[in-house]
PDB file of C-alpha atoms and ligand atoms in Angstrom:
ATOM      1  CA  UNK A 856       0.000   0.000   0.000  1.00  0.00           C
ATOM      2  CA  UNK A 857       1.117   3.558  -0.678  1.00  0.00           C
ATOM      3  CA  UNK A 858       1.431   6.417   1.826  1.00  0.00           C
ATOM      4  CA  UNK A 859      -2.167   7.638   1.404  1.00  0.00           C
ATOM      5  CA  UNK A 860      -3.918   4.405   0.367  1.00  0.00           C
ATOM      6  CA  UNK A 861      -4.557   2.585  -2.890  1.00  0.00           C
ATOM      7  CA  UNK A 862      -4.106   3.750  -6.447  1.00  0.00           C
ATOM      8  CA  UNK A 863      -7.273   2.700  -8.291  1.00  0.00           C
ATOM      9  CA  UNK A 864      -7.219   2.822 -12.087  1.00  0.00           C
ATOM     10  CA  UNK A 865     -10.432   3.092 -14.094  1.00  0.00           C
ATOM     11  CA  UNK A 866      -9.842   2.884 -17.830  1.00  0.00           C
ATOM     12  CA  UNK A 867     -12.098   2.393 -20.801  1.00  0.00           C
ATOM     13  CA  UNK A 868     -13.761   3.979 -23.793  1.00  0.00           C
ATOM     14  CA  UNK A 869     -15.388   7.435 -23.744  1.00  0.00           C
ATOM     15  CA  UNK A 870     -18.981   7.647 -22.529  1.00  0.00           C
ATOM     16  CA  UNK A 871     -18.983   4.652 -20.218  1.00  0.00           C
ATOM     17  CA  UNK A 872     -19.420   6.700 -17.049  1.00  0.00           C
ATOM     18  CA  UNK A 873     -15.804   6.336 -15.878  1.00  0.00           C
ATOM     19  CA  UNK A 874     -15.757   9.829 -14.365  1.00  0.00           C
ATOM     20  CA  UNK A 875     -19.073   9.582 -12.524  1.00  0.00           C
ATOM     21  CA  UNK A 876     -18.266   6.119 -11.191  1.00  0.00           C
ATOM     22  CA  UNK A 877     -14.704   7.089 -10.287  1.00  0.00           C
ATOM     23  CA  UNK A 878     -15.854  10.197  -8.435  1.00  0.00           C
ATOM     24  CA  UNK A 879     -18.536   8.281  -6.515  1.00  0.00           C
ATOM     25  CA  UNK A 880     -16.086   5.578  -5.454  1.00  0.00           C
ATOM     26  CA  UNK A 881     -13.391   8.128  -4.534  1.00  0.00           C
ATOM     27  CA  UNK A 882     -15.861  10.041  -2.358  1.00  0.00           C
ATOM     28  CA  UNK A 883     -16.831   6.837  -0.500  1.00  0.00           C
ATOM     29  CA  UNK A 884     -13.168   6.076   0.154  1.00  0.00           C
ATOM     30  CA  UNK A 885     -12.220   9.656   1.050  1.00  0.00           C
ATOM     31  CA  UNK A 886      -9.818   9.589  -1.900  1.00  0.00           C
ATOM     32  CA  UNK A 887      -9.102  12.184  -4.579  1.00  0.00           C
ATOM     33  CA  UNK A 888     -10.335  11.689  -8.132  1.00  0.00           C
ATOM     34  CA  UNK A 889      -8.395  12.632 -11.254  1.00  0.00           C
ATOM     35  CA  UNK A 890      -9.515  12.407 -14.855  1.00  0.00           C
ATOM     36  CA  UNK A 891      -6.306  12.042 -16.887  1.00  0.00           C
ATOM     37  CA  UNK A 892      -8.234  12.883 -20.075  1.00  0.00           C
ATOM     38  CA  UNK A 893      -8.461  16.442 -18.715  1.00  0.00           C
ATOM     39  CA  UNK A 894      -4.675  16.662 -18.979  1.00  0.00           C
ATOM     40  CA  UNK A 895      -4.777  15.587 -22.648  1.00  0.00           C
ATOM     41  CA  UNK A 896      -7.598  18.053 -23.166  1.00  0.00           C
ATOM     42  CA  UNK A 897      -5.474  20.811 -21.564  1.00  0.00           C
ATOM     43  CA  UNK A 898      -2.653  20.012 -23.980  1.00  0.00           C
ATOM     44  CA  UNK A 899      -5.153  20.059 -26.857  1.00  0.00           C
ATOM     45  CA  UNK A 900      -6.506  23.408 -25.702  1.00  0.00           C
ATOM     46  CA  UNK A 901      -3.023  24.951 -25.684  1.00  0.00           C
ATOM     47  CA  UNK A 902      -2.217  23.421 -29.078  1.00  0.00           C
ATOM     48  CA  UNK A 903      -5.445  24.875 -30.445  1.00  0.00           C
ATOM     49  CA  UNK A 904      -4.814  28.270 -28.845  1.00  0.00           C
ATOM     50  CA  UNK A 905      -1.262  28.454 -30.201  1.00  0.00           C
ATOM     51  CA  UNK A 906      -2.410  27.410 -33.699  1.00  0.00           C
ATOM     52  CA  UNK A 907      -0.182  24.355 -33.615  1.00  0.00           C
ATOM     53  CA  UNK A 908      -0.993  21.540 -36.024  1.00  0.00           C
ATOM     54  CA  UNK A 909      -1.957  18.541 -33.797  1.00  0.00           C
ATOM     55  CA  UNK A 910       0.279  16.306 -35.958  1.00  0.00           C
ATOM     56  CA  UNK A 911       3.315  18.641 -35.568  1.00  0.00           C
ATOM     57  CA  UNK A 912       5.297  16.292 -33.331  1.00  0.00           C
ATOM     58  CA  UNK A 913       7.956  18.703 -32.025  1.00  0.00           C
ATOM     59  CA  UNK A 914       5.636  21.656 -31.444  1.00  0.00           C
ATOM     60  CA  UNK A 915       3.126  19.452 -29.552  1.00  0.00           C
ATOM     61  CA  UNK A 916       5.934  17.967 -27.476  1.00  0.00           C
ATOM     62  CA  UNK A 917       7.226  21.465 -26.635  1.00  0.00           C
ATOM     63  CA  UNK A 918       3.704  22.526 -25.619  1.00  0.00           C
ATOM     64  CA  UNK A 919       3.404  19.444 -23.380  1.00  0.00           C
ATOM     65  CA  UNK A 920       6.711  20.255 -21.685  1.00  0.00           C
ATOM     66  CA  UNK A 921       5.565  23.822 -21.018  1.00  0.00           C
ATOM     67  CA  UNK A 922       2.322  22.775 -19.304  1.00  0.00           C
ATOM     68  CA  UNK A 923       2.214  23.396 -15.591  1.00  0.00           C
ATOM     69  CA  UNK A 924      -0.536  21.665 -13.625  1.00  0.00           C
ATOM     70  CA  UNK A 925      -1.731  22.264 -10.095  1.00  0.00           C
ATOM     71  CA  UNK A 926      -4.570  20.344  -8.465  1.00  0.00           C
ATOM     72  CA  UNK A 927      -6.888  21.387  -5.658  1.00  0.00           C
ATOM     73  CA  UNK A 928      -9.092  18.806  -3.959  1.00  0.00           C
ATOM     74  CA  UNK A 929     -12.835  19.615  -4.100  1.00  0.00           C
ATOM     75  CA  UNK A 930     -15.626  18.550  -1.707  1.00  0.00           C
ATOM     76  CA  UNK A 931     -16.896  16.006  -4.306  1.00  0.00           C
ATOM     77  CA  UNK A 932     -13.450  14.294  -4.292  1.00  0.00           C
ATOM     78  CA  UNK A 933     -12.422  15.585  -7.716  1.00  0.00           C
ATOM     79  CA  UNK A 934      -9.128  17.366  -8.147  1.00  0.00           C
ATOM     80  CA  UNK A 935      -9.755  20.760  -9.711  1.00  0.00           C
ATOM     81  CA  UNK A 936      -7.089  21.298 -12.316  1.00  0.00           C
ATOM     82  CA  UNK A 937      -5.349  24.595 -12.970  1.00  0.00           C
ATOM     83  CA  UNK A 938      -3.323  24.844 -16.157  1.00  0.00           C
ATOM     84  CA  UNK A 939      -0.571  27.435 -15.946  1.00  0.00           C
ATOM     85  CA  UNK A 940      -2.514  28.937 -13.051  1.00  0.00           C
ATOM     86  CA  UNK A 941      -5.807  29.105 -14.964  1.00  0.00           C
ATOM     87  CA  UNK A 942      -8.977  27.035 -14.472  1.00  0.00           C
ATOM     88  CA  UNK A 943     -10.170  26.163 -17.967  1.00  0.00           C
ATOM     89  CA  UNK A 944     -13.466  24.570 -16.907  1.00  0.00           C
ATOM     90  CA  UNK A 945     -16.019  23.828 -19.615  1.00  0.00           C
ATOM     91  CA  UNK A 946     -13.675  24.986 -22.384  1.00  0.00           C
ATOM     92  CA  UNK A 947     -11.927  21.641 -22.091  1.00  0.00           C
ATOM     93  CA  UNK A 948     -15.135  19.808 -22.912  1.00  0.00           C
ATOM     94  CA  UNK A 949     -15.865  21.386 -26.270  1.00  0.00           C
ATOM     95  CA  UNK A 950     -16.246  18.695 -28.971  1.00  0.00           C
ATOM     96  CA  UNK A 951     -13.383  20.302 -30.922  1.00  0.00           C
ATOM     97  CA  UNK A 952     -11.016  20.093 -27.949  1.00  0.00           C
ATOM     98  CA  UNK A 953     -11.904  16.399 -27.479  1.00  0.00           C
ATOM     99  CA  UNK A 954     -11.042  15.673 -31.080  1.00  0.00           C
ATOM    100  CA  UNK A 955      -7.720  17.523 -30.899  1.00  0.00           C
ATOM    101  CA  UNK A 956      -7.018  15.684 -27.600  1.00  0.00           C
ATOM    102  CA  UNK A 957      -7.459  12.360 -29.342  1.00  0.00           C
ATOM    103  CA  UNK A 958      -5.048  13.516 -32.095  1.00  0.00           C
ATOM    104  CA  UNK A 959      -2.299  14.939 -29.826  1.00  0.00           C
ATOM    105  CA  UNK A 960      -2.529  11.834 -27.655  1.00  0.00           C
ATOM    106  CA  UNK A 961      -0.971   9.804 -30.504  1.00  0.00           C
ATOM    107  CA  UNK A 962       2.287  11.715 -29.860  1.00  0.00           C
ATOM    108  CA  UNK A 963       4.386   9.208 -27.890  1.00  0.00           C
ATOM    109  CA  UNK A 964       6.844  11.699 -26.453  1.00  0.00           C
ATOM    110  CA  UNK A 965       4.125  14.112 -25.363  1.00  0.00           C
ATOM    111  CA  UNK A 966       2.413  11.107 -23.705  1.00  0.00           C
ATOM    112  CA  UNK A 967       5.582  10.361 -21.777  1.00  0.00           C
ATOM    113  CA  UNK A 968       5.681  13.950 -20.513  1.00  0.00           C
ATOM    114  CA  UNK A 969       2.051  13.825 -19.346  1.00  0.00           C
ATOM    115  CA  UNK A 970       2.503  10.327 -17.903  1.00  0.00           C
ATOM    116  CA  UNK A 971       5.301  11.621 -15.659  1.00  0.00           C
ATOM    117  CA  UNK A 972       3.040  14.420 -14.446  1.00  0.00           C
ATOM    118  CA  UNK A 973       0.289  11.863 -13.677  1.00  0.00           C
ATOM    119  CA  UNK A 974       2.748   9.732 -11.702  1.00  0.00           C
ATOM    120  CA  UNK A 975       3.712  12.776  -9.631  1.00  0.00           C
ATOM    121  CA  UNK A 976       0.065  13.269  -8.680  1.00  0.00           C
ATOM    122  CA  UNK A 977      -0.744   9.623  -7.966  1.00  0.00           C
ATOM    123  CA  UNK A 978       2.332   7.858  -6.631  1.00  0.00           C
ATOM    124  CA  UNK A 979       1.399   8.330  -2.964  1.00  0.00           C
ATOM    125  CA  UNK A 980      -2.006   6.709  -3.564  1.00  0.00           C
ATOM    126  CA  UNK A 981      -5.314   7.650  -1.992  1.00  0.00           C
ATOM    127  CA  UNK A 982      -6.568   8.363  -5.477  1.00  0.00           C
ATOM    128  CA  UNK A 983      -8.858   7.075  -8.195  1.00  0.00           C
ATOM    129  CA  UNK A 984      -7.461   7.849 -11.645  1.00  0.00           C
ATOM    130  CA  UNK A 985      -9.580   7.580 -14.732  1.00  0.00           C
ATOM    131  CA  UNK A 986      -8.299   7.400 -18.295  1.00  0.00           C
ATOM    132  CA  UNK A 987      -7.249   5.120 -21.131  1.00  0.00           C
ATOM    133  CA  UNK A 988      -3.893   3.744 -20.024  1.00  0.00           C
ATOM    134  CA  UNK A 989      -3.724   4.300 -16.268  1.00  0.00           C
ATOM    135  CA  UNK A 990      -3.677   0.561 -15.477  1.00  0.00           C
ATOM    136  CA  UNK A 991      -1.494  -0.415 -18.439  1.00  0.00           C
ATOM    137  CA  UNK A 992       1.121   2.354 -18.641  1.00  0.00           C
ATOM    138  CA  UNK A 993       0.856   5.096 -16.020  1.00  0.00           C
ATOM    139  CA  UNK A 994       0.485   2.774 -13.008  1.00  0.00           C
ATOM    140  CA  UNK A 995       0.919  -0.863 -14.096  1.00  0.00           C
ATOM    141  CA  UNK A 996       1.388  -1.533 -10.365  1.00  0.00           C
ATOM    142  CA  UNK A 997      -2.011  -0.008  -9.407  1.00  0.00           C
ATOM    143  CA  UNK A 998      -3.634  -1.880  -6.515  1.00  0.00           C
ATOM    144  CA  UNK A 999      -6.921  -2.169  -8.419  1.00  0.00           C
ATOM    145  CA  UNK A1000      -7.742  -1.851 -12.105  1.00  0.00           C
ATOM    146  CA  UNK A1001     -11.102  -1.542 -13.804  1.00  0.00           C
ATOM    147  CA  UNK A1002     -11.933  -1.380 -17.493  1.00  0.00           C
ATOM    148  CA  UNK A1003     -15.374  -0.062 -18.445  1.00  0.00           C
ATOM    149  CA  UNK A1004     -16.846  -0.556 -21.873  1.00  0.00           C
ATOM    150  CA  UNK A1005     -20.193  -0.276 -23.699  1.00  0.00           C
ATOM    151  CA  UNK A1006     -21.326  -0.564 -27.312  1.00  0.00           C
ATOM    152  CA  UNK A1007     -20.733   2.530 -29.488  1.00  0.00           C
ATOM    153  CA  UNK A1008     -24.489   2.755 -30.105  1.00  0.00           C
ATOM    154  CA  UNK A1009     -25.273   2.831 -26.385  1.00  0.00           C
ATOM    155  CA  UNK A1010     -22.620   5.486 -25.757  1.00  0.00           C
ATOM    156  CA  UNK A1011     -23.906   7.599 -28.661  1.00  0.00           C
ATOM    157  CA  UNK A1012     -27.412   7.323 -27.184  1.00  0.00           C
ATOM    158  CA  UNK A1013     -26.135   8.538 -23.789  1.00  0.00           C
ATOM    159  CA  UNK A1014     -24.243  11.469 -25.321  1.00  0.00           C
ATOM    160  CA  UNK A1015     -27.266  12.391 -27.448  1.00  0.00           C
ATOM    161  CA  UNK A1016     -29.480  12.460 -24.358  1.00  0.00           C
ATOM    162  CA  UNK A1017     -26.907  14.515 -22.438  1.00  0.00           C
ATOM    163  CA  UNK A1018     -26.699  17.168 -25.185  1.00  0.00           C
ATOM    164  CA  UNK A1019     -30.491  17.305 -25.573  1.00  0.00           C
ATOM    165  CA  UNK A1020     -30.917  17.761 -21.842  1.00  0.00           C
ATOM    166  CA  UNK A1021     -28.389  20.587 -21.913  1.00  0.00           C
ATOM    167  CA  UNK A1022     -30.468  22.204 -24.680  1.00  0.00           C
ATOM    168  CA  UNK A1023     -27.657  21.788 -27.215  1.00  0.00           C
ATOM    169  CA  UNK A1024     -27.766  20.707 -30.842  1.00  0.00           C
ATOM    170  CA  UNK A1025     -27.471  16.932 -31.203  1.00  0.00           C
ATOM    171  CA  UNK A1026     -27.437  14.612 -34.201  1.00  0.00           C
ATOM    172  CA  UNK A1027     -27.353  10.923 -33.260  1.00  0.00           C
ATOM    173  CA  UNK A1028     -25.624   9.744 -36.458  1.00  0.00           C
ATOM    174  CA  UNK A1029     -22.941  12.423 -36.212  1.00  0.00           C
ATOM    175  CA  UNK A1030     -22.302  11.527 -32.564  1.00  0.00           C
ATOM    176  CA  UNK A1031     -22.061   7.808 -33.369  1.00  0.00           C
ATOM    177  CA  UNK A1032     -19.620   8.468 -36.205  1.00  0.00           C
ATOM    178  CA  UNK A1033     -17.445  10.687 -33.997  1.00  0.00           C
ATOM    179  CA  UNK A1034     -17.430   8.028 -31.225  1.00  0.00           C
ATOM    180  CA  UNK A1035     -16.448   5.299 -33.688  1.00  0.00           C
ATOM    181  CA  UNK A1036     -13.647   7.439 -35.145  1.00  0.00           C
ATOM    182  CA  UNK A1037     -12.338   8.312 -31.680  1.00  0.00           C
ATOM    183  CA  UNK A1038     -12.461   4.655 -30.571  1.00  0.00           C
ATOM    184  CA  UNK A1039     -10.567   3.605 -33.665  1.00  0.00           C
ATOM    185  CA  UNK A1040      -7.862   6.239 -33.143  1.00  0.00           C
ATOM    186  CA  UNK A1041      -7.545   5.559 -29.409  1.00  0.00           C
ATOM    187  CA  UNK A1042      -7.264   1.787 -29.841  1.00  0.00           C
ATOM    188  CA  UNK A1043      -5.044   1.736 -32.938  1.00  0.00           C
ATOM    189  CA  UNK A1044      -2.384   4.288 -32.021  1.00  0.00           C
ATOM    190  CA  UNK A1045       1.153   2.919 -31.848  1.00  0.00           C
ATOM    191  CA  UNK A1046       1.837   4.184 -28.325  1.00  0.00           C
ATOM    192  CA  UNK A1047      -0.306   3.125 -25.337  1.00  0.00           C
ATOM    193  CA  UNK A1048      -3.336   1.988 -27.340  1.00  0.00           C
ATOM    194  CA  UNK A1049      -6.581   1.686 -25.443  1.00  0.00           C
ATOM    195  CA  UNK A1050      -6.850  -1.880 -24.153  1.00  0.00           C
ATOM    196  CA  UNK A1051      -7.652  -3.518 -20.829  1.00  0.00           C
ATOM    197  CA  UNK A1052      -4.751  -4.438 -18.528  1.00  0.00           C
ATOM    198  CA  UNK A1053      -4.419  -8.203 -18.161  1.00  0.00           C
ATOM    199  CA  UNK A1054      -5.338  -7.956 -14.493  1.00  0.00           C
ATOM    200  CA  UNK A1055      -8.226  -5.483 -14.938  1.00  0.00           C
ATOM    201  CA  UNK A1056     -11.794  -6.205 -13.891  1.00  0.00           C
ATOM    202  CA  UNK A1057     -13.773  -5.688 -17.124  1.00  0.00           C
ATOM    203  CA  UNK A1058     -17.313  -4.340 -16.827  1.00  0.00           C
ATOM    204  CA  UNK A1059     -19.662  -4.021 -19.812  1.00  0.00           C
ATOM    205  CA  UNK A1060     -21.911  -1.117 -18.860  1.00  0.00           C
ATOM    206  CA  UNK A1061     -24.240  -1.307 -21.925  1.00  0.00           C
ATOM    207  CA  UNK A1062     -27.185  -2.599 -19.924  1.00  0.00           C
ATOM    208  CA  UNK A1063     -26.317  -0.987 -16.575  1.00  0.00           C
ATOM    209  CA  UNK A1064     -27.081   2.406 -15.106  1.00  0.00           C
ATOM    210  CA  UNK A1065     -24.534   4.469 -13.167  1.00  0.00           C
ATOM    211  CA  UNK A1066     -25.653   3.187  -9.763  1.00  0.00           C
ATOM    212  CA  UNK A1067     -25.298  -0.393 -10.934  1.00  0.00           C
ATOM    213  CA  UNK A1068     -21.803   0.186 -12.320  1.00  0.00           C
ATOM    214  CA  UNK A1069     -20.763   2.016  -9.156  1.00  0.00           C
ATOM    215  CA  UNK A1070     -22.144  -0.849  -7.059  1.00  0.00           C
ATOM    216  CA  UNK A1071     -20.207  -3.417  -9.120  1.00  0.00           C
ATOM    217  CA  UNK A1072     -16.958  -1.469  -8.754  1.00  0.00           C
ATOM    218  CA  UNK A1073     -17.562  -0.856  -5.057  1.00  0.00           C
ATOM    219  CA  UNK A1074     -18.171  -4.536  -4.398  1.00  0.00           C
ATOM    220  CA  UNK A1075     -14.814  -5.471  -5.961  1.00  0.00           C
ATOM    221  CA  UNK A1076     -13.029  -2.795  -3.919  1.00  0.00           C
ATOM    222  CA  UNK A1077     -14.535  -4.044  -0.673  1.00  0.00           C
ATOM    223  CA  UNK A1078     -13.629  -7.576  -1.630  1.00  0.00           C
ATOM    224  CA  UNK A1079     -10.051  -6.470  -2.289  1.00  0.00           C
ATOM    225  CA  UNK A1080      -9.796  -4.470   0.938  1.00  0.00           C
ATOM    226  CA  UNK A1081     -11.215  -7.339   3.049  1.00  0.00           C
TER     227      UNK A1081
HETATM  228  O1  LIG B1298     -11.529  10.856 -21.430  1.00  0.00           O
HETATM  229  P1  LIG B1298     -11.542  12.045 -22.327  1.00  0.00           P
HETATM  230  O2  LIG B1298     -12.592  11.955 -23.417  1.00  0.00           O
HETATM  231  O3  LIG B1298     -11.604  13.334 -21.571  1.00  0.00           O
HETATM  232  O4  LIG B1298     -10.114  12.012 -23.069  1.00  0.00           O
HETATM  233  C1  LIG B1298      -9.801  12.867 -24.143  1.00  0.00           C
HETATM  234  C2  LIG B1298      -8.762  12.213 -25.059  1.00  0.00           C
HETATM  235  O5  LIG B1298      -7.530  12.042 -24.360  1.00  0.00           O
HETATM  236  C3  LIG B1298      -9.147  10.817 -25.568  1.00  0.00           C
HETATM  237  O6  LIG B1298      -9.569  10.856 -26.904  1.00  0.00           O
HETATM  238  C4  LIG B1298      -7.896   9.999 -25.484  1.00  0.00           C
HETATM  239  C5  LIG B1298      -6.938  10.810 -24.683  1.00  0.00           C
HETATM  240  N1  LIG B1298      -6.519  10.153 -23.451  1.00  0.00           N
HETATM  241  C6  LIG B1298      -5.447   9.289 -23.523  1.00  0.00           C
HETATM  242  O7  LIG B1298      -4.923   9.066 -24.609  1.00  0.00           O
HETATM  243  N2  LIG B1298      -4.959   8.708 -22.394  1.00  0.00           N
HETATM  244  C7  LIG B1298      -5.542   8.924 -21.193  1.00  0.00           C
HETATM  245  N3  LIG B1298      -5.040   8.336 -20.101  1.00  0.00           N
HETATM  246  C8  LIG B1298      -6.671   9.773 -21.107  1.00  0.00           C
HETATM  247  C9  LIG B1298      -7.143  10.373 -22.267  1.00  0.00           C
END
């Protein structure tokens, strides 16, 4: 065990509820919660802002090296992320930023830079980290590893509902296409492709709601801790 407790990795495809489940479990344990995708999104945001081509290897790497992150624990367990002293909030969740994040995350050297920053945050434990490669690359020695998945159609349906509820424009077919493209890129990139760790607990969330997924994860954690 680490100084502050376990390091729990929750990986999987986008739209499987990793963040909500991770936050709920972290709150129950009194742990912090970090979404590593936010760090890729922060890099994407800077790349976008500086008019860097996401495929420009050296410029993206330089931008990654320049990023300075600080994290402040919130009452809901999440770690609020400041990028170069600034809270970027909802800007990181624009569709465009997500797409650029998926593209810059194919840059192996930039990944190494961000991976080191993630290790700095998590090495003492007492944290739930959500992402794509937390259990395989960032912390292969994580005490517990989960991998959440769901069909692309189910995830597109969830995203569609979310956007509708927020009063935003939503086109189911466009969303499905974007999810399929992102999945393909994330799982076929040469460096750290999205795949479950050999020792991960795999949960298909297609037919489960958030409470049911949280309950399944929580049961495994209690089993482990017992
Ligand atoms: O989880 P998210 O949608 O916020 O992540 C945005 C992008 O970042 C996603 O397309 C893949 C990338 N990512 C990654 O490559 N490795 C991680 N550990 C987390 C995210």
